[in-house]
mmCIF file of C-alpha atoms in Angstrom:
data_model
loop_
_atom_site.group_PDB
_atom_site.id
_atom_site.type_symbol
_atom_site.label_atom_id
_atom_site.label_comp_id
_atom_site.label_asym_id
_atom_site.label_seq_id
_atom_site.Cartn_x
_atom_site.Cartn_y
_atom_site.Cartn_z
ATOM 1 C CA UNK A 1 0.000 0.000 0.000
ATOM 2 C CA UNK A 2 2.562 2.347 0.845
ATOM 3 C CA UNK A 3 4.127 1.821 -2.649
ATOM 4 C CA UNK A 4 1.171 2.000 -4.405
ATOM 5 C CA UNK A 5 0.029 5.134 -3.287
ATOM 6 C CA UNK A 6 2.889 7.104 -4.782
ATOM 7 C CA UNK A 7 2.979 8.648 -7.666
ATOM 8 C CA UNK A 8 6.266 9.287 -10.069
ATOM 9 C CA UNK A 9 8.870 11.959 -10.278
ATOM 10 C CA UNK A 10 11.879 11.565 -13.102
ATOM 11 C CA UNK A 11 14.767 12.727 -11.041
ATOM 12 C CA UNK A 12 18.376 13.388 -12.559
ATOM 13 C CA UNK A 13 20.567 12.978 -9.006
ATOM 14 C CA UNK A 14 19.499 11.193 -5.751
ATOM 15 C CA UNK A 15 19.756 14.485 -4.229
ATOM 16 C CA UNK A 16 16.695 16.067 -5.625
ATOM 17 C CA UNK A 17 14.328 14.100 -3.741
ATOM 18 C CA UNK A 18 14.667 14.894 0.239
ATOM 19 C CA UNK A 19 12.646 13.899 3.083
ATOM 20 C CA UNK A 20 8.708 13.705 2.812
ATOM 21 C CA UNK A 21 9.119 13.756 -0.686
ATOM 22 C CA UNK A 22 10.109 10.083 -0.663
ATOM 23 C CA UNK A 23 7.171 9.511 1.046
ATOM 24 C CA UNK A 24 4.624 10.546 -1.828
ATOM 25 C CA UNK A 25 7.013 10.020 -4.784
ATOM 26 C CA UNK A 26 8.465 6.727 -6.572
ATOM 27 C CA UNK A 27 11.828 7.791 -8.335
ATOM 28 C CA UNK A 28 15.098 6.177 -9.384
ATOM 29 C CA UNK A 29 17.910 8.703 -9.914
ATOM 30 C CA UNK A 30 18.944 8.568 -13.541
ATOM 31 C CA UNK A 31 15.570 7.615 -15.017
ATOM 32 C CA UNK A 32 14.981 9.921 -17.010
ATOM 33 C CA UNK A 33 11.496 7.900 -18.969
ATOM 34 C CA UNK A 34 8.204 7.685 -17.444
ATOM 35 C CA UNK A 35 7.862 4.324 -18.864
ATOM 36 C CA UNK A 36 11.259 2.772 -17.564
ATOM 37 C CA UNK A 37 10.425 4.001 -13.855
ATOM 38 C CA UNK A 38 7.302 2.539 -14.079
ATOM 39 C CA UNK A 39 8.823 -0.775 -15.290
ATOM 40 C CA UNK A 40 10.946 -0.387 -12.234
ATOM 41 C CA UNK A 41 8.029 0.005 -9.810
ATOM 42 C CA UNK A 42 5.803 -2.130 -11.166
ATOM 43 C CA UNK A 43 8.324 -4.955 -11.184
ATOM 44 C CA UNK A 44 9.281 -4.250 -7.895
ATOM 45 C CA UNK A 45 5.283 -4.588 -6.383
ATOM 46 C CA UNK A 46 4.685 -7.404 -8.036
ATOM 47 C CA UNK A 47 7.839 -9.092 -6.270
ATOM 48 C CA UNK A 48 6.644 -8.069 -2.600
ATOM 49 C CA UNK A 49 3.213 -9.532 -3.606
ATOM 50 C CA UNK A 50 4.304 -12.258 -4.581
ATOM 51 C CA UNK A 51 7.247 -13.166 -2.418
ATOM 52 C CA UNK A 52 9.979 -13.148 -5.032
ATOM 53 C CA UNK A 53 13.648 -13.018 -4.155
ATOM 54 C CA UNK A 54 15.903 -10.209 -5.258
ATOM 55 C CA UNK A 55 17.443 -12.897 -6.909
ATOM 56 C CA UNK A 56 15.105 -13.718 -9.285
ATOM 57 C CA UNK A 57 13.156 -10.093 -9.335
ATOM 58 C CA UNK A 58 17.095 -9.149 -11.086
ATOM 59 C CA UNK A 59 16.433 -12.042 -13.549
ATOM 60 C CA UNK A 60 13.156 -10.878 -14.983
ATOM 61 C CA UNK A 61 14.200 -6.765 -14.815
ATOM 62 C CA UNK A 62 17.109 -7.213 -16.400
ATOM 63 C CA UNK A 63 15.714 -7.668 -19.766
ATOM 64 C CA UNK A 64 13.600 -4.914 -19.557
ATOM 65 C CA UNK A 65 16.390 -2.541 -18.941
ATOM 66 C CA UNK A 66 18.729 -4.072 -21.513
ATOM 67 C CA UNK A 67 15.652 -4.012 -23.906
ATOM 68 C CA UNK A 68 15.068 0.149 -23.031
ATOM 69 C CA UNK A 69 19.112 1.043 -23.159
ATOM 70 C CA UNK A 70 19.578 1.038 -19.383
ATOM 71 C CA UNK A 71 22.259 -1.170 -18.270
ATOM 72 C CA UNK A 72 25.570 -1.492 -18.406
ATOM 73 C CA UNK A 73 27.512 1.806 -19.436
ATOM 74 C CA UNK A 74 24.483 3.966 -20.282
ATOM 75 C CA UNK A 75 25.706 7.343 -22.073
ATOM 76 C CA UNK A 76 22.360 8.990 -22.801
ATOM 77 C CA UNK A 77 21.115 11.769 -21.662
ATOM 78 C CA UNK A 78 17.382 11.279 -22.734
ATOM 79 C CA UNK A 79 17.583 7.809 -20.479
ATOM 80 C CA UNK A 80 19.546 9.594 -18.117
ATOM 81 C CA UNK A 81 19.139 13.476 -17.864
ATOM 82 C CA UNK A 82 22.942 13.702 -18.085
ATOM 83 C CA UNK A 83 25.484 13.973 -20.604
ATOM 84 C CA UNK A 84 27.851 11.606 -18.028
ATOM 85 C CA UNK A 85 28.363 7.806 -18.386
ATOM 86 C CA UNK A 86 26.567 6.214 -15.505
ATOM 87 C CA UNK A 87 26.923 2.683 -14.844
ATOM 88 C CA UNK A 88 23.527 0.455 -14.303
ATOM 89 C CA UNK A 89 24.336 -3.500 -12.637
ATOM 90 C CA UNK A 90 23.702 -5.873 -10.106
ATOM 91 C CA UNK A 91 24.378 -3.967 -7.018
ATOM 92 C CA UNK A 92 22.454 -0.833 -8.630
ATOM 93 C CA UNK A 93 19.472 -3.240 -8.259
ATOM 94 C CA UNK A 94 20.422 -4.878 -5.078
ATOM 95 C CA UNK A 95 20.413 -1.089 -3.988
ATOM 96 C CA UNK A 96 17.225 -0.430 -5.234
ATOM 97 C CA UNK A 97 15.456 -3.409 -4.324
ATOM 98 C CA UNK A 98 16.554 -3.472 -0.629
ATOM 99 C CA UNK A 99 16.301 0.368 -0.284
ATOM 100 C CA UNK A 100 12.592 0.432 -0.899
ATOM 101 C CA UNK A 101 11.909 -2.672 0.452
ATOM 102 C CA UNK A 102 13.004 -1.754 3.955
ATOM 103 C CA UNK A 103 11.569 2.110 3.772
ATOM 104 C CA UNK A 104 8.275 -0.155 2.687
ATOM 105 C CA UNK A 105 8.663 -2.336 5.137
ATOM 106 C CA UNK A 106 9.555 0.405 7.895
ATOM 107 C CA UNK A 107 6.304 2.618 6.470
ATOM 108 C CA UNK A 108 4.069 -0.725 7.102
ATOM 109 C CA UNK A 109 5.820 -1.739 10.664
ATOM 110 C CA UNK A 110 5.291 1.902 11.890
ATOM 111 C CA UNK A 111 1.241 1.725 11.139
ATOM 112 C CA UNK A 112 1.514 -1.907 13.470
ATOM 113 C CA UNK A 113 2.967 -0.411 16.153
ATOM 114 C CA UNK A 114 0.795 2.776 16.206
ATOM 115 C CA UNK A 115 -1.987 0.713 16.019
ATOM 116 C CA UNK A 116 -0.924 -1.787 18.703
ATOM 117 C CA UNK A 117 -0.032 1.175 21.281
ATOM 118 C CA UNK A 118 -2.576 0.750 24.040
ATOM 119 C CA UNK A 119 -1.076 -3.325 24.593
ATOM 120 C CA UNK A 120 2.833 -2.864 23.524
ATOM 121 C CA UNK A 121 3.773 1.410 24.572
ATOM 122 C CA UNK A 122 7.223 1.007 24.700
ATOM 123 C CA UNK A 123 9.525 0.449 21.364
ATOM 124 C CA UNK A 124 13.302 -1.020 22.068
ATOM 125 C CA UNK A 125 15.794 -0.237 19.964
ATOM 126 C CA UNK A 126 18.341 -3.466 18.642
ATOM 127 C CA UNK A 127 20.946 -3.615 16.580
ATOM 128 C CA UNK A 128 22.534 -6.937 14.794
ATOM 129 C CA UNK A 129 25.240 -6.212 17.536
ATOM 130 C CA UNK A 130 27.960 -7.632 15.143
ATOM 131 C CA UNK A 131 30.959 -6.036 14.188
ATOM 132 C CA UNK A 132 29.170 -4.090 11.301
ATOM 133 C CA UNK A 133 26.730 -2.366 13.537
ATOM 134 C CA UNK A 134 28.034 1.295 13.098
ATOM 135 C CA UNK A 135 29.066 3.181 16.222
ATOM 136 C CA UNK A 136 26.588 5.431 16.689
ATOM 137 C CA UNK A 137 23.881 3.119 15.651
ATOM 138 C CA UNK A 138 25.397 1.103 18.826
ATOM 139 C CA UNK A 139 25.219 3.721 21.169
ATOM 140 C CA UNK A 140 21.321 3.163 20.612
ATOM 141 C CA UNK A 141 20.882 -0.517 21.358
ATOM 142 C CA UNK A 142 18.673 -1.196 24.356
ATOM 143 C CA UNK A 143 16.978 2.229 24.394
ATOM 144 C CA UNK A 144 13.228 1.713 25.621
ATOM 145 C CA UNK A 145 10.894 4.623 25.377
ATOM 146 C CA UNK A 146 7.066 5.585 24.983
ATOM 147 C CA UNK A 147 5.906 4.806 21.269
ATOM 148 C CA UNK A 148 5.009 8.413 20.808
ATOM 149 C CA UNK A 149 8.782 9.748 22.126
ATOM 150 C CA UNK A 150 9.604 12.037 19.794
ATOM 151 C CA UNK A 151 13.124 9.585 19.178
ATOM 152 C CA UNK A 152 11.571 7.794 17.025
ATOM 153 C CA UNK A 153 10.378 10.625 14.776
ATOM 154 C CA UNK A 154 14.331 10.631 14.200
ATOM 155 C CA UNK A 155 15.805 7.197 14.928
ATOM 156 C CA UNK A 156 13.255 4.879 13.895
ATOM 157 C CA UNK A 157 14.757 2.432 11.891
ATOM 158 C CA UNK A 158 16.339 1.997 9.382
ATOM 159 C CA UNK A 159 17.924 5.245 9.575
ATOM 160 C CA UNK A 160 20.957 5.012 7.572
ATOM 161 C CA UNK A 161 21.989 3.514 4.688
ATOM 162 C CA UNK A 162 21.743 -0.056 4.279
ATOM 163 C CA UNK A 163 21.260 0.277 7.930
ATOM 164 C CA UNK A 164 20.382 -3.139 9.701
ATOM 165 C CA UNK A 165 18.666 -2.095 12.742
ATOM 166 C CA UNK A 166 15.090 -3.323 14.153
ATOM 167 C CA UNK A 167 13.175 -2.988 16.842
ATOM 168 C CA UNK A 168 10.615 -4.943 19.611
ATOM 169 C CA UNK A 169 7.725 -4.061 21.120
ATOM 170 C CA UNK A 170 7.423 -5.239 24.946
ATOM 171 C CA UNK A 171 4.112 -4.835 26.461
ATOM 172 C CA UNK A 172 3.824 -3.961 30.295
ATOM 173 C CA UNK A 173 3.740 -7.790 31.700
ATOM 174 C CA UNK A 174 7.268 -7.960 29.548
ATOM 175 C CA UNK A 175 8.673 -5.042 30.856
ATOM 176 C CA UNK A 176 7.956 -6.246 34.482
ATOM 177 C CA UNK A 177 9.055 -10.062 33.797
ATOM 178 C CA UNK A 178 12.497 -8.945 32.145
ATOM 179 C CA UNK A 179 12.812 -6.112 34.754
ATOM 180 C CA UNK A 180 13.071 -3.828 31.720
ATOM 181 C CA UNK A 181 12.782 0.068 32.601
ATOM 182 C CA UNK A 182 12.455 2.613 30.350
ATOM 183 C CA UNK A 183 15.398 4.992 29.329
ATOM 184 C CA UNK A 184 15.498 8.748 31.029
ATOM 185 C CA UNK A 185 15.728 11.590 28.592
ATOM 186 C CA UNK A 186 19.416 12.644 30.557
ATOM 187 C CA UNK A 187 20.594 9.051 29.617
ATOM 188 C CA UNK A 188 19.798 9.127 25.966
ATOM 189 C CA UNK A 189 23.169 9.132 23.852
ATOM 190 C CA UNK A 190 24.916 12.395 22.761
ATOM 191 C CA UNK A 191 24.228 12.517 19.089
ATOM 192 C CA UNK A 192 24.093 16.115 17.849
ATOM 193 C CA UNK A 193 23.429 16.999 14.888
ATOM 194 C CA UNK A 194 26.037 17.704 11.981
ATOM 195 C CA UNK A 195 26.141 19.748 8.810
ATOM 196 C CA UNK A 196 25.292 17.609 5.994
ATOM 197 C CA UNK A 197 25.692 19.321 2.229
ATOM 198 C CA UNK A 198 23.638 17.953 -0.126
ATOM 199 C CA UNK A 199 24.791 18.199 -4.183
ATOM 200 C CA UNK A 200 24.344 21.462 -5.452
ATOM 201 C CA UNK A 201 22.911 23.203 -2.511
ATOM 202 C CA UNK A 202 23.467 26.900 -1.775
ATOM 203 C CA UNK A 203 24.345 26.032 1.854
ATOM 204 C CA UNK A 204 24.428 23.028 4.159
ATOM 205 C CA UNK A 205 21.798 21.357 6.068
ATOM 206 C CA UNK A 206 21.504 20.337 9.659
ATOM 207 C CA UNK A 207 20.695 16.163 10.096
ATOM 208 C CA UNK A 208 20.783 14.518 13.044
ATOM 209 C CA UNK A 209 23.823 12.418 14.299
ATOM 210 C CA UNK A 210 23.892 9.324 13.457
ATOM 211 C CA UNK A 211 21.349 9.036 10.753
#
């Protein structure tokens, strides 16, 4: 549903799109057809509904984008809005494919939990707690707060690229079985916020650490 209800935007750099835009728009930078990015889309929908793996979601696109110009070396600025060589492959469409499927799958786990709020108020934070786990994702593991903290406005995950992290939902009988408390505002990590300059902005823009 989520994916569905957006509509399409040809972008020419990743950068264009920001924020809530995401959120109503479908785009793939470098598309520059109407036609090819609803390929793209459509292809991708019909693997969530049906369960395919990336695997075999690349195996049935890839024709499709060979057959419209876009793969490989792709020098064309109608397919591409540029007059630079851009290089389409298999981890362009791993990075497609797991992008949107997580922001999906984030979109649809966020609805759950808001409406499961009265029976499961607290959210915990977890990492894979391997040694890929990024540091300041780390500092996060274990954090337990009210659904409705405004935290999770910022650090709901994922909230990084190709970041990894989840979360559980104890209800108050867990909480009081695991002896579980939830965390105080002065012991949240120090993450503050950093300049952050997007491509071809007049100035810089202010994200949080860590995301």
């Amino acid at each position: 549903e989520y994916l569905s209800a957006k509509d399409y935007r040809i972008t020419a750099n990743w950068a264009e799109m920001w924020h809530e835009d995401h959120v109503r728009s479908f785009t793939e930078a470098h598309v520059a057809k109407m036609d090819l990015l609803e390929t793209i889309r459509t292809s991708l929908d019909d693997a969530w509904r049906t369960g395919k793996p990336i695997d075999q979601w690349r195996k049935e696109l890839i024709p499709e984008l060979q057959k419209a110009g876009w793969w490989g070396v792709v020098q064309a600025a109608e397919l591409t809005s540029t007059d630079d060589a851009i290089f389409v492959g298999p981890k362009r469409l791993k990075n497609i494919y797991v992008t949107n499927f997580r922001m999906a799958s984030s979109a649809a786990a966020w609805k759950r939990v808001q409406a499961a709020k009265k029976y499961r108020p607290y959210l915990m934070y977890r990492t894979m707690q391997d040694d890929r786990v990024r540091d300041a994702h780390e500092r996060l593991e274990g954090i337990i707060l009210p659904v409705d903290h405004p935290f999770w406005r910022i650090y709901w995950p994922p909230n990084g690229w190709n970041c990894r992290c989840d979360y559980s939902g104890p209800s108050e009988r867990q909480m009081r079985e695991r002896g579980l408390q939830v965390t105080p505002d002065d012991q949240l990590p120090d993450l503050p916020p950093r300049p952050f300059w997007r491509p071809r902005a007049e100035r810089p823009e202010m994200v949080p650490g860590g995301v």
